[in-house]
Coordinates of N, CA, C and O in Angstrom, one line a residue:
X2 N 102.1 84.1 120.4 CA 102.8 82.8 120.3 C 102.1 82.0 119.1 O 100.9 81.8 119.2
X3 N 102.8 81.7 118.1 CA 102.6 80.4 116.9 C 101.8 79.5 117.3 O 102.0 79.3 118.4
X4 N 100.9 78.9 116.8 CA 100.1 77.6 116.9 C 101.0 77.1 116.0 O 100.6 77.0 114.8
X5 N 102.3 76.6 116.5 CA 103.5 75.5 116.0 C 104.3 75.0 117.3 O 105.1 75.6 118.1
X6 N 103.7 73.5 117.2 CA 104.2 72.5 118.1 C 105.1 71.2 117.9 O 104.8 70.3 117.1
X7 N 106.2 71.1 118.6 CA 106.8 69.9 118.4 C 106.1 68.7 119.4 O 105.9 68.9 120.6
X8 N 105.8 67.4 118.6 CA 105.2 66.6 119.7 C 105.8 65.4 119.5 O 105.7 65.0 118.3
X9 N 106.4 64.7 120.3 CA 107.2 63.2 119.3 C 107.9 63.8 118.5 O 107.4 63.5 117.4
X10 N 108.7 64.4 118.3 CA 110.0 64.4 117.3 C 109.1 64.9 115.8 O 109.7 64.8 114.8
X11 N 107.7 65.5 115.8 CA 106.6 65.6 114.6 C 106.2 67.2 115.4 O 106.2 67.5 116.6
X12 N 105.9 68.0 113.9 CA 105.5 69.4 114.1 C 104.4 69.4 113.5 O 104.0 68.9 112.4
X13 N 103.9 70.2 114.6 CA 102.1 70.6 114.1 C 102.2 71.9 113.7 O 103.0 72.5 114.4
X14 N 101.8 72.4 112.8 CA 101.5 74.1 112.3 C 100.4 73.9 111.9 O 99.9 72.9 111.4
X15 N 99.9 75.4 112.5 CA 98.6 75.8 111.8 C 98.8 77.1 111.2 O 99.2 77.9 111.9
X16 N 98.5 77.4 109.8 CA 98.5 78.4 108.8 C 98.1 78.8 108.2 O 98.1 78.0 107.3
X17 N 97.6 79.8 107.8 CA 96.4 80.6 107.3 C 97.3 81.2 105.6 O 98.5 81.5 105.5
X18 N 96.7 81.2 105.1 CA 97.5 81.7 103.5 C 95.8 82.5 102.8 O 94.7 82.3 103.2
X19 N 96.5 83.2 101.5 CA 95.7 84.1 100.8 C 96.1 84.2 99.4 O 97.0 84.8 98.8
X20 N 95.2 83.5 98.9 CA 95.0 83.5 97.3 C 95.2 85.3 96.5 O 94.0 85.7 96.2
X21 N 96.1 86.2 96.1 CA 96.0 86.7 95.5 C 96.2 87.4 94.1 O 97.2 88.1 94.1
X22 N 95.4 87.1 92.8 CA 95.8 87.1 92.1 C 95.6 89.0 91.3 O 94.8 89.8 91.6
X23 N 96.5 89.2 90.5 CA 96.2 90.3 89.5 C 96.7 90.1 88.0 O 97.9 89.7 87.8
X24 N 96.0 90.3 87.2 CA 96.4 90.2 85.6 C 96.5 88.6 85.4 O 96.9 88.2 84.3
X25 N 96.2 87.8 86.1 CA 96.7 86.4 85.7 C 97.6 85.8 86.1 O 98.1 84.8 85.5
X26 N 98.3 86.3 87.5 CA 99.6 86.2 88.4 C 98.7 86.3 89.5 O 97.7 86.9 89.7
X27 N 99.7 84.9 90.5 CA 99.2 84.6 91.8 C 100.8 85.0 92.7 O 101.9 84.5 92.4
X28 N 100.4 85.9 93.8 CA 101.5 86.5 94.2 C 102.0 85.2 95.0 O 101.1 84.3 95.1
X29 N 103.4 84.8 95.6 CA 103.7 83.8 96.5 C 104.4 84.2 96.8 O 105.1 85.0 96.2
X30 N 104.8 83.6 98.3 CA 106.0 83.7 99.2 C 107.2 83.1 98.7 O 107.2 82.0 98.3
X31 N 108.2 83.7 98.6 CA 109.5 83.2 98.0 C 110.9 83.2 98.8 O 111.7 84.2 98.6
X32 N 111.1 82.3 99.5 CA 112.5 82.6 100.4 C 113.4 82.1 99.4 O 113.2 81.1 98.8
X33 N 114.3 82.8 99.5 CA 115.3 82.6 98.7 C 116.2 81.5 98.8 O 116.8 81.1 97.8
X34 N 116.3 81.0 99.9 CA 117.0 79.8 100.7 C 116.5 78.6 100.3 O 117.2 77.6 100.2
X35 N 115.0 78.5 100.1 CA 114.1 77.3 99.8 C 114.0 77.1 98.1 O 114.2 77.9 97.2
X36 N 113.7 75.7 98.3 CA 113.2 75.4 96.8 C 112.2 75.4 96.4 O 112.1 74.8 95.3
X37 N 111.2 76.1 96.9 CA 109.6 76.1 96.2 C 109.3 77.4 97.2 O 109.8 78.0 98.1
X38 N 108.0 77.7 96.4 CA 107.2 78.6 96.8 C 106.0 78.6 97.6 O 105.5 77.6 97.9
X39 N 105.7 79.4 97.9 CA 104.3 79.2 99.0 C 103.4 80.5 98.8 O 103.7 81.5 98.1
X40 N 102.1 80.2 99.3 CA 101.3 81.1 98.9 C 101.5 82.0 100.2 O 102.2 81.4 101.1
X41 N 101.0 83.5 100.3 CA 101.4 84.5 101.3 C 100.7 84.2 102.6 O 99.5 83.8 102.5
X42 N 101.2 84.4 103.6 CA 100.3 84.1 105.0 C 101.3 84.0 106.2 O 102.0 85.0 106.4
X43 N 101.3 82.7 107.2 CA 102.1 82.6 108.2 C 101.1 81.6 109.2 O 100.0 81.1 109.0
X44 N 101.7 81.6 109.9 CA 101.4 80.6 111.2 C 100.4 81.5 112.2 O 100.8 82.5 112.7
X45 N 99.0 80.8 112.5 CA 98.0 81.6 113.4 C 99.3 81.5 114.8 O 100.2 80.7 115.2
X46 N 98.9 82.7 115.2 CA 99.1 82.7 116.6 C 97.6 82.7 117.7 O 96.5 83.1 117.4
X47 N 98.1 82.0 119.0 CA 97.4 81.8 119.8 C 95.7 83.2 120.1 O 95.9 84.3 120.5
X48 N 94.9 82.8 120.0 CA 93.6 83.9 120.6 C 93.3 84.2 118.9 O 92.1 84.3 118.7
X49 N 93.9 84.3 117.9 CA 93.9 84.6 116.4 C 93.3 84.4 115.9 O 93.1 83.2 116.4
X50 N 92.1 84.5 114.5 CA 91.5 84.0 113.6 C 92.1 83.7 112.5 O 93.2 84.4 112.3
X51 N 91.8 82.7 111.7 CA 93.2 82.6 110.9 C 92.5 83.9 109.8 O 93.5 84.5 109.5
X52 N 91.8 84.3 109.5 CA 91.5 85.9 108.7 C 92.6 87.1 109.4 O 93.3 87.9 108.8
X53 N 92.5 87.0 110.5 CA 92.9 88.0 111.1 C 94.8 88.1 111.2 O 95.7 89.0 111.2
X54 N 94.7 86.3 111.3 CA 96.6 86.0 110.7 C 97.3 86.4 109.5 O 98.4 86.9 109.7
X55 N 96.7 86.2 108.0 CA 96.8 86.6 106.7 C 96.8 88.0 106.9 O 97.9 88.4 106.7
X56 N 95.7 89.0 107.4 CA 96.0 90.1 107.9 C 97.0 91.1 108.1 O 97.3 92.1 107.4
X57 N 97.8 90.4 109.6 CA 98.9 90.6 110.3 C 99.6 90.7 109.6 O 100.2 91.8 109.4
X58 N 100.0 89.1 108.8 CA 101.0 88.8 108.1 C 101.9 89.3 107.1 O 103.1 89.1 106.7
X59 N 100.2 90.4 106.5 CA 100.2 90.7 105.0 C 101.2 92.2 105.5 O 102.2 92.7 105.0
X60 N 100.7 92.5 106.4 CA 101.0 93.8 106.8 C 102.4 93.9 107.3 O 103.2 94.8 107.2
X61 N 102.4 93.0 108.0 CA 104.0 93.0 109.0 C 105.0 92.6 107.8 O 106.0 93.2 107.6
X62 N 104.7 91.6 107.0 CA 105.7 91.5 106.0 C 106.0 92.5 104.7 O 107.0 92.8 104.0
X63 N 104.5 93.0 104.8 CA 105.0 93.5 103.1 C 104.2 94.9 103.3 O 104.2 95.6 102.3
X64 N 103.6 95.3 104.4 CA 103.3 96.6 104.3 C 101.7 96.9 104.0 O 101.1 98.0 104.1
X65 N 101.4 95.8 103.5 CA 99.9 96.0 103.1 C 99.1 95.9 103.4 O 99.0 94.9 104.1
X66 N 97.5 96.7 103.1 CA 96.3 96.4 104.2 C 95.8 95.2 102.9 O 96.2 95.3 101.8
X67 N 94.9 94.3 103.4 CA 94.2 93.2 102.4 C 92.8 93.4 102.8 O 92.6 94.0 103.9
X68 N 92.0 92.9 102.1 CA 90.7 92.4 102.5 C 90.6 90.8 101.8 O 91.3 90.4 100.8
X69 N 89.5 90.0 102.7 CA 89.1 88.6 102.5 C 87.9 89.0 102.0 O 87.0 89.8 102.3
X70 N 88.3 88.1 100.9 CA 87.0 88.2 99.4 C 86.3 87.0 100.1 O 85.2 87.3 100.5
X71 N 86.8 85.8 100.3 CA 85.9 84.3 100.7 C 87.1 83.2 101.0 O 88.3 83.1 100.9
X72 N 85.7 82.5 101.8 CA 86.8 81.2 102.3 C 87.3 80.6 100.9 O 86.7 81.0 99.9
X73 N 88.1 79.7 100.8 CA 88.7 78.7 99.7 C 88.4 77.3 100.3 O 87.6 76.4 99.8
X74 N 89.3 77.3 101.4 CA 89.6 75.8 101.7 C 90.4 75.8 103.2 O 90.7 76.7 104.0
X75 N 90.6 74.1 103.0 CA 91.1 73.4 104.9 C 92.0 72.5 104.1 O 91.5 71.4 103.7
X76 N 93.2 72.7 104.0 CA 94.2 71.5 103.5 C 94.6 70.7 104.8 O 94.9 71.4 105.7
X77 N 94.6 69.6 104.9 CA 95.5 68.9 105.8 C 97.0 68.7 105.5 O 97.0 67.6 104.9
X78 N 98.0 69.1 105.5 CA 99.1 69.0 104.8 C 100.2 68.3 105.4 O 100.6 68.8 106.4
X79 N 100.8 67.2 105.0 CA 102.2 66.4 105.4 C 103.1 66.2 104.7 O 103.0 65.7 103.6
X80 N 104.1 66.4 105.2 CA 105.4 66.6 104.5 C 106.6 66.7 105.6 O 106.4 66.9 106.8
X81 N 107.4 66.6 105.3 CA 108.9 66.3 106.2 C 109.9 67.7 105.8 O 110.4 67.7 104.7
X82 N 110.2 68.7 106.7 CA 111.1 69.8 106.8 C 112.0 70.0 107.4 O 111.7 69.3 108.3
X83 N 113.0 70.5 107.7 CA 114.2 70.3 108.5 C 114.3 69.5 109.5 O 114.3 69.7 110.7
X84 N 114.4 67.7 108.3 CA 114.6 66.6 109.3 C 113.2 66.3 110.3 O 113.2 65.6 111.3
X85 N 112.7 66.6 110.0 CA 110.8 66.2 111.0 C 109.9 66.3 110.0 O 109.8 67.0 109.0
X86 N 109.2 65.5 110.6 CA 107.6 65.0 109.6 C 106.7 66.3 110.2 O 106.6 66.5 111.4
X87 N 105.9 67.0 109.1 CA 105.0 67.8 109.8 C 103.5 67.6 109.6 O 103.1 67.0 108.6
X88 N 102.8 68.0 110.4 CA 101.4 68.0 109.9 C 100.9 69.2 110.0 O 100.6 69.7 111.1
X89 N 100.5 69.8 108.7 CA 100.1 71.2 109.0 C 99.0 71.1 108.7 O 98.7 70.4 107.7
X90 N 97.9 71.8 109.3 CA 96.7 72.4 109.1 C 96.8 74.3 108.2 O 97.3 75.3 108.7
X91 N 96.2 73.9 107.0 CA 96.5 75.3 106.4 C 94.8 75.6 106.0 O 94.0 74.9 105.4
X92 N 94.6 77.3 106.5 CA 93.5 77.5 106.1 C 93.6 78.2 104.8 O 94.7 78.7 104.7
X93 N 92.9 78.5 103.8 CA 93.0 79.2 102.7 C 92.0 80.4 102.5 O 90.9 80.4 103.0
X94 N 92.4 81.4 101.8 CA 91.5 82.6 101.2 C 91.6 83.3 100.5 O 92.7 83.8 100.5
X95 N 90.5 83.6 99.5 CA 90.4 84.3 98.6 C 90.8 85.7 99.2 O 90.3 85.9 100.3
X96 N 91.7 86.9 98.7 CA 91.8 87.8 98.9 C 92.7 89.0 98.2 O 93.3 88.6 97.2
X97 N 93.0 90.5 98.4 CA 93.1 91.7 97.8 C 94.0 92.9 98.7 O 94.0 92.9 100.0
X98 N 94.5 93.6 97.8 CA 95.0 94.8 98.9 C 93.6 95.5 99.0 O 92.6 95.2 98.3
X99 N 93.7 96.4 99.9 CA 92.5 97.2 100.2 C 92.7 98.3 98.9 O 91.7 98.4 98.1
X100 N 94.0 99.0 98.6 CA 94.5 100.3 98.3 C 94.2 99.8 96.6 O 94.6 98.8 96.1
X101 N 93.5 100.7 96.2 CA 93.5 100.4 94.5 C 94.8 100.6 94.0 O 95.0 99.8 93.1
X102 N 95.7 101.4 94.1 CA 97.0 101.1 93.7 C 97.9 100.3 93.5 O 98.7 100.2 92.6
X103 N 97.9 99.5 95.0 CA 97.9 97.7 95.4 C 97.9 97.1 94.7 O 98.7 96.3 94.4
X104 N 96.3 97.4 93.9 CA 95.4 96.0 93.0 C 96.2 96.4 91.5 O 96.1 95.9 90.4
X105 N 96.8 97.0 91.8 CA 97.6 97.1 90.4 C 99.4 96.7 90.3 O 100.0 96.9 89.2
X106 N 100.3 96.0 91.7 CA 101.1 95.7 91.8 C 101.1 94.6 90.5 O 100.1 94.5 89.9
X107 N 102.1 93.9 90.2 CA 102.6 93.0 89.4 C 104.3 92.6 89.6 O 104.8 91.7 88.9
X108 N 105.1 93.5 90.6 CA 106.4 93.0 90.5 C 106.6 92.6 91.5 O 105.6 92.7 92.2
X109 N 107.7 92.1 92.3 CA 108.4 91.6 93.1 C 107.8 92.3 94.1 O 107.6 93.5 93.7
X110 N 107.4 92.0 95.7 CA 107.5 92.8 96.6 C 107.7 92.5 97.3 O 107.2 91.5 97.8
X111 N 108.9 93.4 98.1 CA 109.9 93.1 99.1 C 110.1 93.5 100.5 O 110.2 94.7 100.7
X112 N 110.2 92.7 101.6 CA 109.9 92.4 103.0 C 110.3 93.4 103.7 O 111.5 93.5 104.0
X113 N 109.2 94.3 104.2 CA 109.5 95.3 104.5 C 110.1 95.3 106.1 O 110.3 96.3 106.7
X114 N 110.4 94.1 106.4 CA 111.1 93.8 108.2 C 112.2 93.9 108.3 O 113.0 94.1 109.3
X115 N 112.5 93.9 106.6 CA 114.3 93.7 106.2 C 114.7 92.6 106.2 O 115.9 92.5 106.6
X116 N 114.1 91.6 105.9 CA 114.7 90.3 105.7 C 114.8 90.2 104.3 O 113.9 90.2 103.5
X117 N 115.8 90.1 104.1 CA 116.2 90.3 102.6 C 115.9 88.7 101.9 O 115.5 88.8 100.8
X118 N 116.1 87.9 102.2 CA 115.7 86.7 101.6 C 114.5 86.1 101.5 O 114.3 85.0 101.0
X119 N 113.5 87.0 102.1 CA 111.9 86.8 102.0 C 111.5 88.0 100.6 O 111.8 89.2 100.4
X120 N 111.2 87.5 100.1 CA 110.1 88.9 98.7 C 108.8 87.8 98.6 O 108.6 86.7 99.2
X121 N 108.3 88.5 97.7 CA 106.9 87.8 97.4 C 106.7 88.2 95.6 O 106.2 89.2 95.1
X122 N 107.0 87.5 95.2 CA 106.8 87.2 93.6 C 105.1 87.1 92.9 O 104.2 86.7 93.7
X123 N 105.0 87.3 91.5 CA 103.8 86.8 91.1 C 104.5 85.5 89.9 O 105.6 85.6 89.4
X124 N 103.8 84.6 89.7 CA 103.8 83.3 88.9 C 103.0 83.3 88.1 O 101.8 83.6 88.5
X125 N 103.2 83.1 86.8 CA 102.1 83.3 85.9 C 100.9 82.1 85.7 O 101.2 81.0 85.3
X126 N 99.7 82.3 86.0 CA 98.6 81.4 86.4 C 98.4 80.7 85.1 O 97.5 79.9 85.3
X127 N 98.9 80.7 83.6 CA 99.2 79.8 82.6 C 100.4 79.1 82.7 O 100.9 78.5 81.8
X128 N 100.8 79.2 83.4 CA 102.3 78.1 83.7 C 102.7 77.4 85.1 O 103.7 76.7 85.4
X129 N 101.5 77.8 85.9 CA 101.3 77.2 87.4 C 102.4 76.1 87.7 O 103.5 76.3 88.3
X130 N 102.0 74.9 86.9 CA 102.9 74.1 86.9 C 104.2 73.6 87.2 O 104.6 72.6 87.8
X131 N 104.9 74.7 86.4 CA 106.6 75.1 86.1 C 107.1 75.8 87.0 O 108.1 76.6 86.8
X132 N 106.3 75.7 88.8 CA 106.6 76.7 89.2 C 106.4 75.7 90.7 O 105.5 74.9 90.9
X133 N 107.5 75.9 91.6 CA 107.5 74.5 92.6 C 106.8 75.3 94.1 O 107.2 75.8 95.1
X134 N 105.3 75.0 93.4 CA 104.6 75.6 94.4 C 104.0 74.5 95.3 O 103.6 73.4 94.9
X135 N 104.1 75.2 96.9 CA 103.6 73.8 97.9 C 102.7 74.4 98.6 O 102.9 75.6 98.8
X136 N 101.5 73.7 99.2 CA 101.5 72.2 98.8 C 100.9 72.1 97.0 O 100.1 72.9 96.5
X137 N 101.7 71.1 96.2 CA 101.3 70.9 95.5 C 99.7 71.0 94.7 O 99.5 71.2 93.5
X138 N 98.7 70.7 95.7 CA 97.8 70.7 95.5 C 96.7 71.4 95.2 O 95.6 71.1 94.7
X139 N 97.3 72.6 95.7 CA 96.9 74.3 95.2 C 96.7 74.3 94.0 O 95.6 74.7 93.7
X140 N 98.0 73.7 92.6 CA 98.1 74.2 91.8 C 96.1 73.5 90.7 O 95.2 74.0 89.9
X141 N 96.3 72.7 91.2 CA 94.4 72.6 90.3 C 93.7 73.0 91.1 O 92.7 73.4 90.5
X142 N 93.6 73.1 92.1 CA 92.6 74.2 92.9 C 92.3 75.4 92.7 O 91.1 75.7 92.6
X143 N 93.3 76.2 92.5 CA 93.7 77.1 92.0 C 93.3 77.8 90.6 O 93.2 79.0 90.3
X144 N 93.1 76.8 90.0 CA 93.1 77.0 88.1 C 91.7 76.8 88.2 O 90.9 77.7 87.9
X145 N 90.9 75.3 88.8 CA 89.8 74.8 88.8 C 88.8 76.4 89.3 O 87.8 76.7 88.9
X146 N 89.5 76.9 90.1 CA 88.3 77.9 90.8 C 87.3 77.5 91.9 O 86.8 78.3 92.7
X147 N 87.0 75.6 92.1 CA 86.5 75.2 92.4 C 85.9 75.4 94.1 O 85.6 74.3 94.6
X148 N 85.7 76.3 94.6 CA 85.7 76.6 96.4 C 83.9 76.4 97.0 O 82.9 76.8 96.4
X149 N 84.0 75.9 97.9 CA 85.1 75.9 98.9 C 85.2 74.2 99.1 O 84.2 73.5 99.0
X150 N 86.5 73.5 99.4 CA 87.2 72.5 99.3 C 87.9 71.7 100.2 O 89.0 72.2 100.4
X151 N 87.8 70.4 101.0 CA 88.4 70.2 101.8 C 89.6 69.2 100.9 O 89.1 68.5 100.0
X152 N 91.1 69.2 101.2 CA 91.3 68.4 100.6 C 93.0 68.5 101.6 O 93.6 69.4 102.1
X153 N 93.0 66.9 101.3 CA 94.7 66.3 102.3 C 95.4 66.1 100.9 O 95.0 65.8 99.7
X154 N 96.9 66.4 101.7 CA 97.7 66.6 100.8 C 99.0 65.8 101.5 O 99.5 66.4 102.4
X155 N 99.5 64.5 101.2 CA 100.3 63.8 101.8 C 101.6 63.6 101.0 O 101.7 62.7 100.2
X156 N 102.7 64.3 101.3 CA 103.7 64.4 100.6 C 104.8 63.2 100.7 O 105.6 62.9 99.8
X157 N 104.5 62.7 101.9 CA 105.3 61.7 103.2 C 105.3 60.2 101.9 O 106.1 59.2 102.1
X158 N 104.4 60.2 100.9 CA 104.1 58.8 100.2 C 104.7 58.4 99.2 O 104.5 57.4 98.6

C-alpha cells in the first residue's frame, strides 16, 4: 500500500526518486499526459525504505536493477494536482543501473508494464532549464552537485 493519503480534501505523498545521470543527461519520468517531467522513482509503500522504493520502482517500471551511490536530499514539496493541494515528502538519490551495459543507455526507455504513456527520457544537463522539470528546485541542485540538502519547495505561492 502507497504512503499517499487524502486528509481534508489535501494529499500527503511520500516519494523516493533517483538522480541518474550518463554523458551529461539526467534520465526523468515522462508521462505523456503531463506537462513536466519528474525525476524516476514512485511513492514508498508501507514497511518500505525509501532506497528499497527507487529499487522496486526502477525495476517494475523499466526493467532495471540500480544501485544507490548516496543520499542527495529531503524536499518538502507543495503544489496543487488534480484539483487538491499536496504535500509531498520526496526523498532523493544519487544513483546507477547495476549492468554496465545500462551505464551506457542514452535513449528513451520504455515501460516495461505496458503503459504506453509512461517512457523515461534523458535531458540534457546543459539545458536543465528548458526542460519543465518538478519540483523545480532540483534543477540547481542538480547542476550545483551540492549534497546532501534539505530544501522546501512551495509551488502553492
Amino acid at each position: 500500500m502507497d504512503l499517499s493519503v487524502v486528509l481534508d480534501n489535501k494529499k500527503l505523498n511520500i516519494r523516493a526518486c533517483a538522480i541518474i545521470i550518463h554523458d551529461n543527461k539526467l534520465l526523468v519520468h515522462n508521462n505523456v499526459n503531463e506537462s513536466h517531467v519528474a525525476l524516476v522513482g514512485g511513492r514508498v509503500e508501507i514497511g518500505e525504505s525509501s532506497e528499497q522504493t527507487i529499487k522496486r520502482e526502477i525495476m517494475e517500471e523499466m526493467g532495471k536493477e540500480i544501485e544507490i551511490l548516496e543520499y542527495v536530499s529531503t524536499i518538502e514539496n507543495f503544489f496543487d494536482a488534480d484539483d487538491m493541494p499536496y504535500h509531498e515528502i520526496m526523498f532523493v538519490y544519487r544513483a546507477d543501473f547495476k549492468n554496465e551495459e545500462d551505464k551506457k543507455i542514452v535513449e528513451t526507455i520504455h515501460n516495461v508494464e505496458g503503459k504506453d504513456e509512461l517512457r523515461y527520457d534523458w535531458i540534457d544537463l546543459d539545458k536543465i532549464d528548458e526542460y519543465p522539470l518538478k519540483p523545480k528546485i532540483l534543477n540547481n541542485m542538480i547542476l550545483n552537485n551540492n549534497f546532501p540538502i534539505h530544501e522546501i519547495n512551495d509551488d502553492r505561492k
